[in-house]
Structures are given as C-alpha cells and as structure tokens.
mmCIF file of C-alpha atoms in Angstrom:
data_model
loop_
_atom_site.group_PDB
_atom_site.id
_atom_site.type_symbol
_atom_site.label_atom_id
_atom_site.label_comp_id
_atom_site.label_asym_id
_atom_site.label_seq_id
_atom_site.Cartn_x
_atom_site.Cartn_y
_atom_site.Cartn_z
ATOM 1 C CA MET A 1411 78.329 -30.240 62.190
ATOM 2 C CA GLN A 1412 76.820 -34.141 62.887
ATOM 3 C CA LYS A 1413 73.919 -33.915 60.396
ATOM 4 C CA ALA A 1414 76.296 -32.455 58.013
ATOM 5 C CA ASN A 1415 78.715 -35.934 58.140
ATOM 6 C CA THR A 1416 75.521 -38.158 57.951
ATOM 7 C CA ASN A 1417 74.536 -36.802 54.637
ATOM 8 C CA GLU A 1418 78.144 -36.935 53.375
ATOM 9 C CA TYR A 1419 77.883 -40.355 54.349
ATOM 10 C CA ILE A 1420 74.595 -41.089 52.706
ATOM 11 C CA ASP A 1421 75.745 -39.342 49.432
ATOM 12 C CA ASN A 1422 78.982 -40.968 49.743
ATOM 13 C CA TRP A 1423 77.601 -44.896 50.238
ATOM 14 C CA CYS A 1424 74.179 -45.295 51.100
ATOM 15 C CA LEU A 1425 72.347 -44.144 48.029
ATOM 16 C CA GLN A 1426 71.708 -46.714 44.882
ATOM 17 C CA ARG A 1427 74.884 -46.950 42.622
ATOM 18 C CA PRO A 1428 74.161 -46.980 38.965
ATOM 19 C CA ASP A 1429 74.906 -51.276 38.362
ATOM 20 C CA GLU A 1430 72.414 -52.713 41.270
ATOM 21 C CA THR A 1431 68.321 -52.873 41.479
ATOM 22 C CA HIS A 1432 66.458 -51.559 44.139
ATOM 23 C CA GLU A 1433 66.630 -55.102 46.087
ATOM 24 C CA GLU A 1434 70.666 -54.717 45.525
ATOM 25 C CA TRP A 1435 70.633 -51.877 47.240
ATOM 26 C CA LYS A 1436 68.188 -52.869 50.397
ATOM 27 C CA ILE A 1437 70.146 -55.845 50.761
ATOM 28 C CA ARG A 1438 73.379 -53.853 50.878
ATOM 29 C CA LEU A 1439 72.191 -51.417 53.377
ATOM 30 C CA ILE A 1440 70.512 -54.224 55.588
ATOM 31 C CA VAL A 1441 73.620 -56.400 55.235
ATOM 32 C CA ALA A 1442 75.962 -53.091 56.568
ATOM 33 C CA LYS A 1443 73.329 -52.226 59.311
ATOM 34 C CA LYS A 1444 73.435 -55.751 60.785
ATOM 35 C CA ASN A 1445 77.287 -55.989 60.725
ATOM 36 C CA GLY A 1446 77.171 -52.459 62.759
ATOM 37 C CA GLU A 1447 78.726 -50.458 60.074
ATOM 38 C CA LEU A 1448 76.251 -48.165 60.041
ATOM 39 C CA ASN A 1449 75.941 -47.803 63.624
ATOM 40 C CA GLY A 1450 78.762 -46.408 64.472
ATOM 41 C CA THR A 1451 79.478 -42.936 66.473
ATOM 42 C CA LYS A 1452 80.871 -41.135 63.515
ATOM 43 C CA PHE A 1453 77.882 -42.000 60.982
ATOM 44 C CA PRO A 1454 74.784 -43.482 62.826
ATOM 45 C CA LEU A 1455 71.748 -44.597 60.620
ATOM 46 C CA LYS A 1456 69.025 -45.569 62.151
ATOM 47 C CA TRP A 1457 66.348 -48.216 60.540
ATOM 48 C CA SER A 1458 63.820 -45.292 60.397
ATOM 49 C CA GLN A 1459 66.202 -43.526 58.100
ATOM 50 C CA ILE A 1460 67.010 -46.241 56.045
ATOM 51 C CA VAL A 1461 63.621 -47.156 55.512
ATOM 52 C CA ASN A 1462 62.767 -43.440 54.669
ATOM 53 C CA LEU A 1463 66.200 -44.060 51.954
ATOM 54 C CA LEU A 1464 64.735 -46.618 50.532
ATOM 55 C CA GLY A 1465 61.303 -45.083 50.218
ATOM 56 C CA GLU A 1466 59.393 -48.095 51.927
ATOM 57 C CA SER A 1467 56.246 -48.031 52.954
ATOM 58 C CA VAL A 1468 56.264 -49.761 56.708
ATOM 59 C CA SER A 1469 57.062 -48.952 59.944
ATOM 60 C CA SER A 1470 60.627 -49.068 60.676
ATOM 61 C CA ASP A 1471 59.800 -52.214 63.511
ATOM 62 C CA HIS A 1472 58.276 -54.168 60.659
ATOM 63 C CA PHE A 1473 61.094 -53.461 58.458
ATOM 64 C CA ARG A 1474 63.679 -54.023 61.048
ATOM 65 C CA LYS A 1475 61.854 -57.772 61.230
ATOM 66 C CA TYR A 1476 61.855 -58.055 57.855
ATOM 67 C CA ALA A 1477 65.466 -57.547 58.027
ATOM 68 C CA SER A 1478 66.579 -60.090 60.202
ATOM 69 C CA GLY A 1479 64.963 -62.759 57.576
ATOM 70 C CA VAL A 1480 66.807 -60.912 54.768
ATOM 71 C CA TYR A 1481 70.467 -60.798 56.800
ATOM 72 C CA ASP A 1482 69.620 -64.818 57.452
ATOM 73 C CA TYR A 1483 69.018 -65.821 53.994
ATOM 74 C CA TYR A 1484 72.308 -63.684 52.717
ATOM 75 C CA ASN A 1485 74.633 -65.224 55.011
ATOM 76 C CA TYR A 1486 72.824 -69.205 54.340
ATOM 77 C CA LYS A 1487 72.673 -68.203 50.794
ATOM 78 C CA ASN A 1488 76.325 -67.055 50.353
ATOM 79 C CA GLN A 1489 77.894 -70.704 52.005
ATOM 80 C CA ASP A 1490 77.519 -74.584 51.437
ATOM 81 C CA ASN A 1491 76.709 -73.862 47.711
ATOM 82 C CA VAL A 1492 72.951 -72.867 48.112
ATOM 83 C CA SER A 1493 71.805 -71.064 45.065
ATOM 84 C CA THR A 1494 67.580 -71.378 45.410
ATOM 85 C CA ARG A 1495 65.420 -72.037 48.522
ATOM 86 C CA VAL A 1496 61.950 -72.847 47.943
ATOM 87 C CA LEU A 1497 59.294 -73.112 50.523
ATOM 88 C CA SER A 1498 56.298 -76.263 49.351
ATOM 89 C CA ILE A 1499 53.116 -75.545 51.321
ATOM 90 C CA SER A 1500 50.192 -77.442 50.097
ATOM 91 C CA ASP A 1501 46.847 -78.391 51.406
ATOM 92 C CA LEU A 1502 45.766 -75.174 52.813
ATOM 93 C CA HIS A 1503 42.013 -76.267 52.139
ATOM 94 C CA PHE A 1504 41.027 -72.513 52.559
ATOM 95 C CA PRO A 1505 39.038 -71.253 54.968
ATOM 96 C CA TYR A 1506 40.933 -74.581 57.372
ATOM 97 C CA CYS A 1507 44.492 -72.556 56.498
ATOM 98 C CA LYS A 1508 47.121 -72.245 58.384
ATOM 99 C CA PRO A 1509 47.368 -68.604 59.737
ATOM 100 C CA LEU A 1510 50.086 -66.605 58.080
ATOM 101 C CA SER A 1511 51.632 -65.669 60.817
ATOM 102 C CA THR A 1512 52.942 -69.297 60.623
ATOM 103 C CA PHE A 1513 55.216 -68.739 57.726
ATOM 104 C CA GLU A 1514 56.940 -65.185 59.586
ATOM 105 C CA LYS A 1515 60.568 -67.106 60.087
ATOM 106 C CA TYR A 1516 60.722 -67.243 56.136
ATOM 107 C CA ILE A 1517 60.468 -63.614 55.282
ATOM 108 C CA GLY A 1518 63.314 -62.617 53.432
ATOM 109 C CA ARG A 1519 64.140 -66.528 53.318
ATOM 110 C CA VAL A 1520 62.212 -67.476 50.100
ATOM 111 C CA ASP A 1521 63.372 -67.826 46.407
ATOM 112 C CA ILE A 1522 60.739 -69.695 45.301
ATOM 113 C CA LEU A 1523 57.308 -70.035 47.037
ATOM 114 C CA GLN A 1524 56.061 -73.672 45.511
ATOM 115 C CA LEU A 1525 51.831 -74.465 46.262
ATOM 116 C CA ASN A 1526 51.344 -78.179 45.818
ATOM 117 C CA GLY A 1527 47.690 -78.001 45.646
ATOM 118 C CA ASP A 1528 44.686 -77.899 47.597
ATOM 119 C CA LEU A 1529 44.760 -74.390 48.461
ATOM 120 C CA VAL A 1530 40.890 -73.721 48.458
ATOM 121 C CA ASP A 1531 38.807 -76.854 49.903
ATOM 122 C CA CYS A 1532 35.755 -76.139 47.753
ATOM 123 C CA ALA A 1533 33.479 -77.611 50.718
ATOM 124 C CA GLN A 1534 30.384 -76.709 48.934
ATOM 125 C CA LEU A 1535 30.950 -78.628 45.955
ATOM 126 C CA SER A 1536 32.002 -82.013 48.130
ATOM 127 C CA LYS A 1537 30.100 -84.939 48.250
ATOM 128 C CA PHE A 1538 29.133 -84.324 51.853
ATOM 129 C CA THR A 1539 25.232 -83.677 52.328
ATOM 130 C CA ASN A 1540 25.476 -81.488 55.403
ATOM 131 C CA LYS A 1541 26.846 -78.199 53.872
ATOM 132 C CA SER A 1542 24.579 -75.444 56.109
ATOM 133 C CA LYS A 1543 28.171 -74.758 58.038
ATOM 134 C CA TYR A 1544 30.240 -74.115 54.649
ATOM 135 C CA VAL A 1545 30.479 -70.367 53.293
ATOM 136 C CA SER A 1546 29.420 -69.975 49.503
ATOM 137 C CA ILE A 1547 31.990 -71.328 46.959
ATOM 138 C CA THR A 1548 31.689 -67.431 45.420
ATOM 139 C CA LYS A 1549 33.022 -66.013 49.453
ATOM 140 C CA GLU A 1550 35.464 -69.130 49.675
ATOM 141 C CA LEU A 1551 37.158 -68.089 46.842
ATOM 142 C CA ILE A 1552 37.281 -64.359 47.430
ATOM 143 C CA ARG A 1553 38.999 -65.135 50.969
ATOM 144 C CA ALA A 1554 41.426 -67.787 49.665
ATOM 145 C CA ARG A 1555 42.430 -64.820 46.547
ATOM 146 C CA GLN A 1556 42.807 -62.180 49.589
ATOM 147 C CA TYR A 1557 44.967 -65.147 51.735
ATOM 148 C CA LEU A 1558 47.206 -65.953 48.902
ATOM 149 C CA ILE A 1559 47.822 -62.183 48.012
ATOM 150 C CA ASP A 1560 49.014 -61.699 51.660
ATOM 151 C CA LEU A 1561 50.891 -64.803 51.905
ATOM 152 C CA ILE A 1562 52.969 -63.743 48.861
ATOM 153 C CA HIS A 1563 53.211 -60.278 49.823
ATOM 154 C CA LEU A 1564 54.891 -61.596 53.522
ATOM 155 C CA LEU A 1565 57.202 -64.092 51.853
ATOM 156 C CA ASN A 1566 58.166 -61.633 49.110
ATOM 157 C CA PRO A 1567 59.946 -64.518 46.727
ATOM 158 C CA LYS A 1568 61.165 -64.065 43.611
ATOM 159 C CA LYS A 1569 58.903 -66.379 42.005
ATOM 160 C CA VAL A 1570 55.644 -68.576 42.686
ATOM 161 C CA ILE A 1571 54.763 -71.749 41.208
ATOM 162 C CA ALA A 1572 51.321 -73.296 41.780
ATOM 163 C CA ASN A 1573 49.690 -76.661 40.498
ATOM 164 C CA ASN A 1574 46.484 -78.259 41.259
ATOM 165 C CA GLY A 1575 45.232 -80.708 44.094
ATOM 166 C CA ASN A 1576 41.940 -82.581 43.837
ATOM 167 C CA HIS A 1577 40.192 -80.361 45.649
ATOM 168 C CA ASP A 1578 41.058 -77.431 43.395
ATOM 169 C CA LEU A 1579 39.217 -79.482 40.740
ATOM 170 C CA ARG A 1580 36.224 -79.932 42.474
ATOM 171 C CA ILE A 1581 34.791 -77.159 40.688
ATOM 172 C CA GLY A 1582 35.381 -78.589 37.156
ATOM 173 C CA ASP A 1583 33.559 -81.502 38.396
ATOM 174 C CA TYR A 1584 30.776 -79.971 39.686
ATOM 175 C CA ILE A 1585 30.248 -78.563 36.432
ATOM 176 C CA ALA A 1586 30.629 -81.414 34.222
ATOM 177 C CA LYS A 1587 27.813 -83.249 36.029
ATOM 178 C CA LYS A 1588 25.783 -80.112 35.888
ATOM 179 C CA THR A 1589 26.442 -78.986 32.584
ATOM 180 C CA ASN A 1590 26.785 -80.562 28.753
ATOM 181 C CA SER A 1591 30.293 -81.086 27.553
ATOM 182 C CA GLU A 1592 30.019 -77.958 25.059
ATOM 183 C CA LEU A 1593 29.750 -75.908 27.954
ATOM 184 C CA CYS A 1594 32.403 -77.579 29.976
ATOM 185 C CA ASP A 1595 34.630 -76.548 27.095
ATOM 186 C CA ILE A 1596 34.632 -72.692 27.803
ATOM 187 C CA MET A 1597 34.752 -72.945 31.507
ATOM 188 C CA PRO A 1598 37.735 -73.362 34.083
ATOM 189 C CA SER A 1599 38.169 -76.792 35.609
ATOM 190 C CA SER A 1600 39.979 -75.187 38.658
ATOM 191 C CA VAL A 1601 39.283 -72.632 41.311
ATOM 192 C CA LEU A 1602 42.943 -71.783 41.002
ATOM 193 C CA ASP A 1603 42.454 -70.762 37.026
ATOM 194 C CA TYR A 1604 40.362 -68.429 38.532
ATOM 195 C CA ILE A 1605 42.537 -67.036 41.080
ATOM 196 C CA PHE A 1606 46.216 -67.328 39.367
ATOM 197 C CA THR A 1607 45.105 -66.654 35.472
ATOM 198 C CA ASP A 1608 41.701 -65.563 34.589
ATOM 199 C CA GLY A 1609 40.139 -64.104 37.294
ATOM 200 C CA PHE A 1610 36.313 -63.571 38.283
ATOM 201 C CA ILE A 1611 33.606 -61.737 38.824
ATOM 202 C CA ASP A 1612 30.638 -62.131 41.809
ATOM 203 C CA TYR A 1613 27.386 -60.781 41.190
ATOM 204 C CA ASP A 1614 25.441 -59.718 43.575
ATOM 205 C CA ASN A 1615 21.866 -59.728 42.431
ATOM 206 C CA GLU A 1616 19.910 -58.712 45.228
ATOM 207 C CA ILE A 1617 21.755 -55.096 45.305
ATOM 208 C CA GLY A 1618 22.624 -55.185 41.739
ATOM 209 C CA THR A 1619 26.241 -54.991 42.086
ATOM 210 C CA LYS A 1620 29.208 -56.480 40.688
ATOM 211 C CA THR A 1621 32.806 -56.713 41.519
ATOM 212 C CA GLU A 1622 35.629 -58.171 40.075
ATOM 213 C CA TYR A 1623 38.544 -60.023 41.093
ATOM 214 C CA SER A 1624 41.824 -59.667 38.962
ATOM 215 C CA PRO A 1625 43.992 -62.799 38.934
ATOM 216 C CA LEU A 1626 47.340 -62.913 40.776
ATOM 217 C CA THR A 1627 49.471 -62.323 37.487
ATOM 218 C CA HIS A 1628 47.739 -59.372 36.971
ATOM 219 C CA VAL A 1629 47.744 -58.177 40.604
ATOM 220 C CA PHE A 1630 51.658 -59.075 40.739
ATOM 221 C CA LYS A 1631 52.670 -57.934 37.014
ATOM 222 C CA ASP A 1632 54.340 -54.716 38.143
ATOM 223 C CA SER A 1633 56.322 -56.063 41.199
ATOM 224 C CA ASN A 1634 59.932 -58.616 40.873
ATOM 225 C CA ILE A 1635 57.698 -61.405 41.627
ATOM 226 C CA GLU A 1636 56.668 -64.236 38.941
ATOM 227 C CA ILE A 1637 53.212 -65.667 39.057
ATOM 228 C CA GLU A 1638 53.181 -69.159 37.514
ATOM 229 C CA PHE A 1639 50.363 -71.778 37.798
ATOM 230 C CA THR A 1640 51.054 -74.668 35.679
ATOM 231 C CA GLY A 1641 46.997 -75.771 34.998
ATOM 232 C CA LYS A 1642 48.671 -79.329 36.002
ATOM 233 C CA TRP A 1643 48.682 -81.590 39.136
ATOM 234 C CA TYR A 1644 52.179 -81.242 39.161
ATOM 235 C CA SER A 1645 55.357 -78.927 38.569
ATOM 236 C CA GLN A 1646 58.780 -79.058 38.569
ATOM 237 C CA PHE A 1647 61.974 -77.358 39.790
ATOM 238 C CA GLY A 1648 65.371 -78.580 38.847
ATOM 239 C CA ASP A 1649 65.767 -82.247 39.965
ATOM 240 C CA THR A 1650 62.371 -82.073 41.950
ATOM 241 C CA VAL A 1651 58.728 -82.796 40.784
ATOM 242 C CA PHE A 1652 56.256 -81.437 43.076
ATOM 243 C CA CYS A 1653 53.056 -83.191 42.900
ATOM 244 C CA HIS A 1654 49.114 -83.672 44.006
ATOM 245 C CA PRO A 1655 47.850 -86.690 42.749
ATOM 246 C CA ARG A 1656 44.555 -87.990 43.407
ATOM 247 C CA ALA A 1657 45.539 -91.842 44.155
ATOM 248 C CA TYR A 1658 45.665 -92.377 47.256
ATOM 249 C CA SER A 1659 47.092 -95.247 49.784
ATOM 250 C CA SER A 1660 46.505 -95.673 54.072
ATOM 251 C CA VAL A 1661 50.244 -96.883 53.516
ATOM 252 C CA MET A 1662 52.983 -94.449 54.652
ATOM 253 C CA LEU A 1663 54.662 -93.717 52.014
ATOM 254 C CA LYS A 1664 53.213 -95.797 49.731
ATOM 255 C CA THR A 1665 51.349 -93.419 47.357
ATOM 256 C CA ALA A 1666 54.630 -91.033 46.821
ATOM 257 C CA GLU A 1667 56.222 -94.264 46.170
ATOM 258 C CA LYS A 1668 53.701 -94.784 43.102
ATOM 259 C CA ALA A 1669 54.139 -91.306 42.113
ATOM 260 C CA LEU A 1670 57.918 -91.932 41.676
ATOM 261 C CA TYR A 1671 57.616 -94.998 39.586
ATOM 262 C CA TYR A 1672 54.851 -92.789 37.628
ATOM 263 C CA PHE A 1673 57.519 -89.763 36.966
ATOM 264 C CA ARG A 1674 59.967 -92.477 35.964
ATOM 265 C CA ASN A 1675 57.870 -94.372 33.470
ATOM 266 C CA GLU A 1676 56.342 -91.032 31.878
ATOM 267 C CA GLY A 1677 60.116 -90.338 30.984
ATOM 268 C CA PHE A 1678 60.845 -87.243 33.814
ATOM 269 C CA ASP A 1679 64.443 -86.102 34.310
ATOM 270 C CA PHE A 1680 64.182 -85.443 38.568
ATOM 271 C CA ARG A 1681 66.014 -86.849 41.458
ATOM 272 C CA ASN A 1682 63.214 -86.437 43.999
ATOM 273 C CA ILE A 1683 59.433 -86.347 44.615
ATOM 274 C CA VAL A 1684 57.717 -83.924 46.653
ATOM 275 C CA MET A 1685 53.982 -85.184 47.276
ATOM 276 C CA ALA A 1686 50.844 -83.567 48.932
ATOM 277 C CA HIS A 1687 47.268 -85.181 49.387
ATOM 278 C CA THR A 1688 48.136 -87.673 51.770
ATOM 279 C CA HIS A 1689 48.175 -84.970 54.687
ATOM 280 C CA ARG A 1690 50.821 -87.089 56.127
ATOM 281 C CA GLN A 1691 54.770 -86.775 56.584
ATOM 282 C CA GLY A 1692 57.679 -88.876 55.669
ATOM 283 C CA TYR A 1693 60.773 -89.119 53.487
ATOM 284 C CA TYR A 1694 62.685 -91.956 52.246
ATOM 285 C CA VAL A 1695 65.442 -92.915 49.532
ATOM 286 C CA ILE A 1696 64.871 -95.367 46.993
ATOM 287 C CA GLY A 1697 68.200 -95.884 44.812
ATOM 288 C CA ASN A 1698 69.217 -92.482 43.770
ATOM 289 C CA SER A 1699 65.630 -90.906 44.231
ATOM 290 C CA ALA A 1700 64.251 -89.423 47.564
ATOM 291 C CA ILE A 1701 60.320 -88.826 48.374
ATOM 292 C CA TYR A 1702 58.564 -86.831 50.958
ATOM 293 C CA GLU A 1703 55.513 -86.499 52.049
ATOM 294 C CA GLN A 1704 55.150 -83.172 53.148
ATOM 295 C CA GLY A 1705 52.091 -82.797 55.469
ATOM 296 C CA ALA A 1706 49.372 -80.482 55.330
ATOM 297 C CA CYS A 1707 49.198 -76.395 56.199
ATOM 298 C CA CYS A 1708 45.730 -76.414 57.676
ATOM 299 C CA GLU A 1709 43.777 -76.967 60.772
ATOM 300 C CA THR A 1710 43.065 -80.631 60.381
ATOM 301 C CA ARG A 1711 41.300 -80.852 63.324
ATOM 302 C CA LYS A 1712 38.582 -78.377 62.304
ATOM 303 C CA MET A 1713 37.873 -80.110 58.663
ATOM 304 C CA LYS A 1714 36.597 -83.472 60.432
ATOM 305 C CA TYR A 1715 36.629 -84.846 57.084
ATOM 306 C CA SER A 1716 37.230 -88.585 59.300
ATOM 307 C CA GLU A 1717 35.217 -88.562 61.867
ATOM 308 C CA GLY A 1718 34.043 -92.147 62.634
ATOM 309 C CA ARG A 1719 36.208 -94.006 59.617
ATOM 310 C CA LEU A 1720 39.334 -94.911 62.222
ATOM 311 C CA VAL A 1721 42.086 -93.468 60.077
ATOM 312 C CA ASN A 1722 45.668 -92.903 61.112
ATOM 313 C CA SER A 1723 45.591 -89.120 62.531
ATOM 314 C CA GLN A 1724 46.695 -86.427 59.735
ATOM 315 C CA LYS A 1725 49.858 -84.452 59.527
ATOM 316 C CA GLU A 1726 50.352 -80.652 59.634
ATOM 317 C CA GLY A 1727 53.725 -79.391 57.731
ATOM 318 C CA PHE A 1728 55.488 -78.391 54.628
ATOM 319 C CA VAL A 1729 58.958 -78.901 53.098
ATOM 320 C CA TYR A 1730 61.976 -75.989 52.789
ATOM 321 C CA MET A 1731 64.340 -77.269 50.507
ATOM 322 C CA CYS A 1732 67.667 -75.998 49.443
ATOM 323 C CA PHE A 1733 69.344 -76.271 45.835
ATOM 324 C CA ASP A 1734 72.401 -75.994 44.452
ATOM 325 C CA GLU A 1735 73.366 -73.702 40.957
ATOM 326 C CA HIS A 1736 72.743 -76.364 39.121
ATOM 327 C CA GLY A 1737 68.908 -76.978 40.461
ATOM 328 C CA HIS A 1738 69.839 -80.033 42.790
ATOM 329 C CA ALA A 1739 68.397 -80.275 45.937
ATOM 330 C CA ILE A 1740 70.815 -80.592 48.675
ATOM 331 C CA ARG A 1741 69.385 -82.810 50.651
ATOM 332 C CA GLU A 1742 71.057 -82.238 54.231
ATOM 333 C CA LYS A 1743 69.645 -78.757 54.186
ATOM 334 C CA THR A 1744 65.999 -80.126 52.923
ATOM 335 C CA LYS A 1745 63.778 -80.189 56.251
ATOM 336 C CA LEU A 1746 60.049 -81.650 56.729
ATOM 337 C CA MET A 1747 59.008 -79.144 59.187
ATOM 338 C CA SER A 1748 56.091 -80.690 61.875
ATOM 339 C CA LEU A 1749 53.413 -77.726 62.492
ATOM 340 C CA ASN A 1750 51.638 -80.580 65.001
#
C-alpha cells in the first residue's frame, strides 16, 4: 500500500512538468526535499530515489552534497535582489594550482565562472634557465586542460568566460622569437587558444602515435554550459571589467588604479575593476568606482619566482561577486576570499 502511495505521489508531483527544463525540475525536487516536503511518513522520498528519478549518474551521497549548494544558492538568489553570481579566479599557474576541493563550497552557487588569466604557467617557456624540474609544455597543456574540465564539471556554471594572462601568452612570444613573422600569423598566440577554441594533437614520435584533445567549446557543446574565450587580456560582465594586464607596480592597488584609468580613457562603460596578475589582495573605492586585486589561486610557495628578490609575500585568493538583474555589482555582497 505504501509503495502505491509513493508511486502516485511521484506521478502527480515529482515527475518533470511540461513547462519546466531538467534543471528547473531538479531544483524543484531539491528544494522540496530540503524543506521537508518529501520527508513525511506518508510519502517519503529518499535521495537515492531522487537521483534515479532524475537519471543522474552520481551516488546519492555526492548528489546530497551537491543539493546543499543548490539549496543555499536558491535561497540566496531569491532574496536581496541577487540575479547573477560570478566566481572569478585567476593565476592558477597550472601545475601550481589550488586543488579542486578549494572551490567545493561553491557547487551549485555559481552562474558565471570567470577565469581571469594565467591559467597555465608555461614554465618551460619562461626566462628562467634551470628548466630541468619543469614538465614539457605539451604535458602541462594536457593536464591544465583536464583540470579546467574537472573544475567546470564541479561548479556546473551556466557560463564560463575566460581571458588571457601574461603567462598564457608566453607561447606566442616564444614562437615569435623562434620563427619568422609569416609562421606567427598561422599559430595561436596563447595556450588558451589551444584549450578553449582550437584543440591540439599530441604527437608521440617515439612510439608513432598521436592523441587529439578537443577544445572546451567542443567538450561542452551538448551541455547547458556556454564557453566563451575572449582572446584578450580582459573581459566584462555587467558593470565590471575583469583584467590581467602585463603592467605591474609593487605599490598595493597601484596597478589596478592604472587599469581603472586605462579603461575609462578607452571609453568602456563600467563601474568596477577586478584585476589579476599582482598576486595581491586589496579593495578600495575611487569616486563611484571600486577596484579589486583578487589574489592568486595557486600554491605560491611552490613557484619560487621571487627567491632572493625581497618582494612582498604573495596573497592567495579570489573574488566572489553578486549582481542584480541589471548587471550592477552589489558591493556589500562582493567578497575577496583569502586562501593564505
């Protein structure tokens, strides 16, 4: 008798409705379960049953953890005029990047994942002479691509927006130095071109094989996740510019201030600057504009770029931003997250 009641309840309420997407259906079930609507003695519905009903290929424990983030996101998004939430991370410097577990608390709480440059370190192409401890650029590229795929799957945003950093551009600089200008015209200028839009092939001449790696635009083409690579050192969402300049000042927030005036002079319509590159964290307001230096999402102590140079210690972290329906950043809900 209990089984019949449960099936009747599933048929009349829990099945996907004609007017809702799969994601809307999933959220409805998660919210109902977390609110206790599916926990009663008359019509109990376990997490494992919800997983099976939705056709999810994960364990009930994994889905329950994911559901907690979705539920928090649902409640947060439906109050205080929050329409879009952006997680901006930069300076991963793969393979020195922070582990994926660093971002687990944001599962189900990210609409846009903004990747603000220096995603790949390109150590073999650096000016440092001792390169014996670094992996090849090909292996670094392969592993960095997989890390980004895993990160996107973990957070499941609606959109990914990526732009270049100076380390990502090392490959273009290297090619320009080693070849003539005509060959440069047909070669990508950034490792992110390979990862996001072009793809690449790894040729193993020793054993005579080749392995093709599809670009992320292809990997996620059948998902609900939009992948956008700007090909520039900046990107913009709403009233906020995210940028990774090559300029650098040792004075706190000085580089971000220069970026603010640069984009103003170039005629950009914005109110906030979120800047990567400096591996520092800070925030202040100039007039009606706010500038942020977001920190680095890498294990800075492992990089050893500044040994003996007596520079200030690097700050690890990222920015979590909330926007209203008009694309205006809600500053009181925007947070600089420190990882040090």
